[in-house]
Amino acid sequence: MADIAVFSAEMRRQAEDLASRLMASDAGQRLLAFHDRLGERDRIALRGLGWFGAAVLMYVLMIAPLVAHVDAATRRLQAERELLTWLQSHDSGSVGGAMPASGSEEPLATVVNETAEQAGLSIRRYEPAGEDGVRLWMEGADFNALVKWLFLLEGSHGVSAAEFNIERESDPGKVSVRITLRG
């Protein structure tokens, strides 16, 4: 509480110093002369407009960015909770154990392409990796969507990641990935 009082006193001192320097300047003198020429009603209206402008400026510079930041953090938290719930609901003890294949006769590349498209992921390039594998590259992939997609592939199609290389991109939540999948 003492820190707030010290901060408040320092801000008040700086504001008073700025006001005194402004009033001592030529522009400040012209502003005072203009104010003195106004009628009483106009002065009251000008003060009210000044307070309104100060309130709007404070909102635009301080409150709106804070609210936007809190909203973004809330959305990220909700997305992370949804991902956690989804991962927990689809975890059937697959860690360390092999999931049975779905029995689909579709080629692995077809399954990978279709499920990636459904998950909102874009495969930049892919190539065969042996008889039962496919190697693929993605850039700008959403990390949460990628994790969900890999769980879906393993749980529903029996496809697992044999090799996995992931790099963080400059955009939050976006990654570049090189994966070798085996099915």
XYZ file of N, CA and C in Angstrom, residues 23-156:
402
model
N 2.512 25.751 -18.868
C 1.938 27.084 -18.659
C 2.993 28.187 -18.791
N 4.260 27.852 -18.558
C 5.328 28.832 -18.698
C 5.713 29.032 -20.158
N 5.338 28.100 -21.020
C 5.698 28.215 -22.428
C 4.756 29.185 -23.139
N 5.144 29.573 -24.352
C 4.343 30.498 -25.149
C 2.990 29.867 -25.517
N 3.014 28.605 -25.878
C 1.757 27.919 -26.222
C 0.851 27.829 -25.002
N 1.426 27.603 -23.840
C 0.634 27.541 -22.614
C -0.013 28.873 -22.309
N 0.716 29.967 -22.553
C 0.162 31.302 -22.317
C -1.001 31.586 -23.282
N -0.854 31.178 -24.519
C -1.955 31.366 -25.480
C -3.167 30.539 -25.091
N -2.925 29.319 -24.604
C -4.023 28.450 -24.165
C -4.750 29.066 -22.974
N -4.003 29.623 -22.025
C -4.618 30.292 -20.870
C -5.424 31.519 -21.302
N -4.885 32.296 -22.225
C -5.591 33.478 -22.715
C -6.894 33.072 -23.408
N -6.839 32.006 -24.196
C -8.053 31.509 -24.859
C -9.085 31.083 -23.818
N -8.630 30.367 -22.797
C -9.527 29.894 -21.735
C -10.163 31.078 -21.001
N -9.370 32.124 -20.734
C -9.887 33.292 -20.016
C -10.917 34.068 -20.839
N -10.801 34.034 -22.166
C -11.761 34.737 -23.016
C -13.114 34.028 -23.098
N -13.147 32.735 -22.726
C -14.396 31.972 -22.799
C -15.359 32.403 -21.702
N -16.647 32.244 -21.984
C -17.658 32.494 -20.968
C -17.678 31.357 -19.957
N -18.369 31.557 -18.849
C -18.406 30.552 -17.780
C -18.976 29.225 -18.275
N -20.060 29.272 -19.048
C -20.671 28.030 -19.560
C -19.708 27.298 -20.486
N -18.997 28.046 -21.318
C -18.036 27.433 -22.234
C -16.869 26.802 -21.476
N -16.434 27.454 -20.410
C -15.354 26.893 -19.586
C -15.785 25.574 -18.959
N -17.005 25.535 -18.447
C -17.518 24.298 -17.841
C -17.599 23.192 -18.899
N -18.098 23.549 -20.079
C -18.197 22.572 -21.165
C -16.813 22.087 -21.587
N -15.847 22.999 -21.667
C -14.479 22.636 -22.048
C -13.845 21.713 -21.010
N -14.058 22.018 -19.725
C -13.531 21.136 -18.672
C -14.158 19.744 -18.758
N -15.468 19.713 -18.961
C -16.156 18.419 -19.098
C -15.629 17.633 -20.284
N -15.422 18.333 -21.409
C -14.863 17.684 -22.585
C -13.445 17.187 -22.313
N -12.676 17.961 -21.564
C -11.314 17.543 -21.202
C -11.314 16.284 -20.350
N -12.205 16.247 -19.352
C -12.297 15.044 -18.509
C -12.759 13.844 -19.325
N -13.718 14.069 -20.225
C -14.188 12.978 -21.074
C -13.052 12.467 -21.966
N -12.299 13.399 -22.552
C -11.163 13.010 -23.393
C -10.117 12.246 -22.605
N -9.856 12.688 -21.374
C -8.887 11.988 -20.529
C -9.367 10.575 -20.213
N -10.672 10.432 -19.946
C -11.226 9.105 -19.645
C -11.129 8.193 -20.865
N -11.451 8.725 -22.039
C -11.359 7.927 -23.270
C -9.912 7.527 -23.529
N -9.009 8.472 -23.366
C -7.592 8.185 -23.570
C -7.103 7.118 -22.603
N -7.503 7.205 -21.351
C -7.117 6.197 -20.362
C -7.672 4.826 -20.755
N -8.916 4.793 -21.218
C -9.516 3.522 -21.630
C -8.750 2.934 -22.808
N -8.489 3.758 -23.825
C -7.832 3.274 -25.038
C -6.409 2.803 -24.756
N -5.690 3.533 -23.910
C -4.285 3.212 -23.674
C -4.050 2.176 -22.581
N -4.991 2.058 -21.628
C -4.732 1.174 -20.496
C -5.738 0.043 -20.381
N -6.993 0.354 -20.367
C -8.005 -0.647 -20.041
C -8.284 -1.588 -21.211
N -8.463 -1.040 -22.421
C -8.776 -1.882 -23.578
C -7.684 -2.924 -23.853
N -6.387 -2.557 -23.845
C -5.365 -3.587 -24.052
C -5.362 -4.651 -22.944
N -5.631 -4.227 -21.724
C -5.682 -5.175 -20.618
C -6.835 -6.158 -20.809
N -7.989 -5.647 -21.186
C -9.153 -6.511 -21.426
C -8.876 -7.464 -22.584
N -8.267 -6.963 -23.659
C -7.945 -7.811 -24.808
C -6.969 -8.916 -24.405
N -5.982 -8.570 -23.586
C -5.014 -9.569 -23.130
C -5.691 -10.642 -22.273
N -6.573 -10.230 -21.390
C -7.292 -11.187 -20.539
C -8.183 -12.089 -21.390
N -8.863 -11.515 -22.390
C -9.704 -12.316 -23.278
C -8.886 -13.349 -24.046
N -7.732 -12.930 -24.562
C -6.874 -13.859 -25.298
C -6.370 -14.972 -24.380
N -5.983 -14.632 -23.173
C -5.514 -15.638 -22.222
C -6.637 -16.608 -21.859
N -7.852 -16.083 -21.718
C -8.998 -16.935 -21.406
C -9.275 -17.904 -22.554
N -9.195 -17.414 -23.799
C -9.404 -18.292 -24.962
C -8.325 -19.366 -25.036
N -7.061 -18.989 -24.786
C -5.983 -19.982 -24.799
C -6.190 -21.031 -23.713
N -6.597 -20.583 -22.523
C -6.841 -21.509 -21.428
C -7.971 -22.470 -21.787
N -9.046 -21.955 -22.372
C -10.170 -22.809 -22.762
C -9.735 -23.824 -23.820
N -8.929 -23.388 -24.792
C -8.443 -24.304 -25.823
C -7.565 -25.396 -25.212
N -6.722 -25.020 -24.276
C -5.867 -26.008 -23.613
C -6.696 -26.996 -22.792
N -7.735 -26.497 -22.123
C -8.612 -27.389 -21.355
C -9.345 -28.355 -22.279
N -9.820 -27.845 -23.426
C -10.499 -28.719 -24.389
C -9.551 -29.788 -24.908
N -8.312 -29.388 -25.194
C -7.324 -30.358 -25.652
C -7.055 -31.401 -24.576
N -6.895 -30.976 -23.340
C -6.656 -31.916 -22.247
C -7.831 -32.880 -22.090
N -9.050 -32.347 -22.145
C -10.232 -33.202 -22.038
C -10.278 -34.195 -23.183
N -9.992 -33.699 -24.381
C -10.017 -34.582 -25.549
C -8.953 -35.669 -25.426
N -7.750 -35.278 -25.014
C -6.676 -36.263 -24.865
C -7.017 -37.291 -23.790
N -7.589 -36.846 -22.672
C -7.955 -37.775 -21.610
C -9.071 -38.715 -22.051
N -10.011 -38.213 -22.836
C -11.116 -39.070 -23.270
C -10.672 -40.071 -24.325
N -9.605 -39.773 -25.043
C -9.134 -40.681 -26.091
C -7.932 -41.506 -25.652
N -7.542 -41.388 -24.417
C -6.428 -42.170 -23.908
C -6.967 -43.496 -23.401
N -6.679 -44.518 -24.148
C -7.158 -45.840 -23.737
C -5.993 -46.726 -23.348
N -5.050 -46.151 -22.637
C -3.893 -46.936 -22.206
C -2.936 -47.199 -23.340
N -2.898 -46.316 -24.329
C -2.079 -46.561 -25.514
C -0.605 -46.284 -25.277
N -0.254 -45.644 -24.185
C 1.140 -45.347 -23.939
C 1.894 -46.642 -23.708
N 2.843 -46.900 -24.582
C 3.657 -48.099 -24.449
C 3.027 -49.315 -25.091
N 1.777 -49.287 -25.452
C 1.129 -50.427 -26.083
C 0.723 -50.091 -27.493
N 0.588 -51.105 -28.304
C 0.203 -50.888 -29.695
C -1.316 -50.885 -29.804
N -1.823 -49.952 -30.579
C -3.259 -49.885 -30.824
C -3.577 -50.779 -32.012
N -4.690 -51.465 -31.966
C -5.031 -52.295 -33.107
C -5.375 -51.438 -34.319
N -5.035 -51.905 -35.497
C -5.366 -51.195 -36.725
C -6.859 -51.256 -36.949
N -7.373 -50.300 -37.676
C -8.807 -50.210 -37.876
C -9.307 -51.231 -38.881
N -8.420 -51.873 -39.595
C -8.840 -52.867 -40.574
C -9.118 -52.246 -41.925
N -8.860 -50.996 -42.076
C -9.104 -50.306 -43.334
C -8.085 -50.757 -44.361
N -8.528 -50.903 -45.583
C -7.646 -51.320 -46.669
C -7.101 -50.123 -47.441
N -7.394 -48.915 -46.974
C -6.909 -47.725 -47.656
C -5.407 -47.593 -47.482
N -4.722 -47.084 -48.497
C -3.278 -46.845 -48.355
C -3.006 -45.825 -47.255
N -1.841 -45.958 -46.634
C -1.475 -45.091 -45.522
C -1.482 -43.620 -45.942
N -0.980 -43.319 -47.125
C -0.935 -41.928 -47.585
C -2.340 -41.338 -47.689
N -3.312 -42.132 -48.112
C -4.694 -41.660 -48.222
C -5.264 -41.364 -46.843
N -5.052 -42.298 -45.912
C -5.543 -42.103 -44.540
C -4.917 -40.847 -43.935
N -3.616 -40.677 -44.119
C -2.906 -39.528 -43.564
C -3.438 -38.232 -44.174
N -3.577 -38.194 -45.496
C -4.077 -36.971 -46.153
C -5.489 -36.624 -45.724
N -6.378 -37.600 -45.702
C -7.777 -37.334 -45.352
C -7.921 -36.881 -43.904
N -7.247 -37.554 -42.996
C -7.378 -37.183 -41.589
C -6.704 -35.846 -41.293
N -5.593 -35.558 -41.976
C -4.930 -34.255 -41.788
C -5.839 -33.138 -42.271
N -6.486 -33.331 -43.399
C -7.405 -32.314 -43.918
C -8.570 -32.106 -42.958
N -9.106 -33.199 -42.407
C -10.204 -33.096 -41.450
C -9.766 -32.371 -40.180
N -8.509 -32.526 -39.795
C -7.989 -31.887 -38.583
C -7.569 -30.437 -38.836
N -7.672 -29.984 -40.084
C -7.297 -28.612 -40.396
C -5.798 -28.424 -40.567
N -5.096 -29.495 -40.874
C -3.647 -29.435 -41.068
C -3.322 -29.534 -42.553
N -2.288 -28.833 -42.946
C -1.881 -28.818 -44.345
C -0.513 -29.479 -44.476
N -0.455 -30.561 -45.240
C 0.809 -31.260 -45.466
C 1.500 -30.580 -46.649
N 2.700 -30.074 -46.389
C 3.446 -29.379 -47.444
C 4.039 -30.375 -48.428
N 4.554 -31.493 -47.903
C 5.217 -32.475 -48.753
C 5.173 -33.818 -48.047
N 5.063 -34.888 -48.835
C 5.199 -36.213 -48.252
C 5.800 -37.157 -49.266
N 6.414 -38.217 -48.724
C 7.054 -39.220 -49.574
C 6.992 -40.565 -48.854
N 7.056 -41.645 -49.606
C 7.050 -42.973 -48.973
C 8.301 -43.159 -48.116
N 8.138 -43.916 -47.032
C 9.256 -44.236 -46.140
C 9.219 -45.735 -45.889
N 9.823 -46.489 -46.752
C 9.781 -47.935 -46.631
C 8.444 -48.478 -47.143
N 8.156 -49.738 -46.816
C 6.930 -50.368 -47.301
C 5.687 -49.939 -46.531
N 5.845 -49.666 -45.246
C 4.666 -49.378 -44.424
C 4.714 -47.989 -43.793
N 5.426 -47.061 -44.434
C 5.550 -45.736 -43.819
C 5.428 -44.612 -44.817
N 5.235 -43.439 -44.254
C 5.198 -42.221 -45.052
C 5.873 -41.114 -44.238
N 6.711 -40.337 -44.907
C 7.394 -39.221 -44.269
C 6.719 -37.952 -44.775
N 6.401 -37.019 -43.835
C 5.716 -35.804 -44.256
C 6.260 -34.590 -43.538
N 6.029 -33.430 -44.159
C 6.476 -32.149 -43.636
C 5.274 -31.212 -43.548
N 5.203 -30.472 -42.465
C 4.175 -29.448 -42.277
C 4.851 -28.190 -41.768
N 4.341 -27.044 -42.210
C 4.830 -25.758 -41.714
C 3.636 -24.942 -41.255
N 3.802 -24.216 -40.164
C 2.724 -23.367 -39.650
C 1.553 -24.170 -39.115
N 1.817 -25.386 -38.659
C 0.757 -26.254 -38.142
C 0.410 -25.851 -36.709
N -0.874 -25.870 -36.397
C -1.326 -25.599 -35.039
C -0.939 -26.790 -34.161
N -0.204 -26.527 -33.082
C 0.310 -27.607 -32.243
C -0.815 -28.460 -31.653
N -1.860 -27.806 -31.138
C -2.960 -28.557 -30.536
C -3.645 -29.444 -31.564
N -3.879 -28.926 -32.771
C -4.510 -29.724 -33.828
C -3.604 -30.888 -34.218
N -2.295 -30.660 -34.236
C -1.335 -31.721 -34.570
C -1.398 -32.854 -33.549
N -1.424 -32.517 -32.274
C -1.478 -33.542 -31.222
C -2.779 -34.342 -31.322
N -3.900 -33.645 -31.507
C -5.183 -34.347 -31.672
C -5.138 -35.285 -32.874
N -4.565 -34.809 -33.967
C -4.489 -35.604 -35.194
C -3.651 -36.857 -34.973
N -2.512 -36.724 -34.296
C -1.660 -37.895 -34.030
C -2.375 -38.907 -33.139
N -3.120 -38.435 -32.128
C -3.894 -39.352 -31.295
C -4.975 -40.050 -32.114
N -5.611 -39.313 -33.012
C -6.647 -39.884 -33.873
C -6.048 -40.956 -34.775
N -4.902 -40.650 -35.373
C -4.254 -41.629 -36.247
C -3.921 -42.913 -35.491
N -3.375 -42.758 -34.303
C -2.987 -43.942 -33.538
C -4.206 -44.697 -33.016
N -5.163 -43.969 -32.490
C -6.316 -44.623 -31.892
C -7.280 -45.225 -32.897
N -7.531 -44.556 -34.005
C -8.539 -45.015 -34.963
C -7.965 -45.787 -36.137
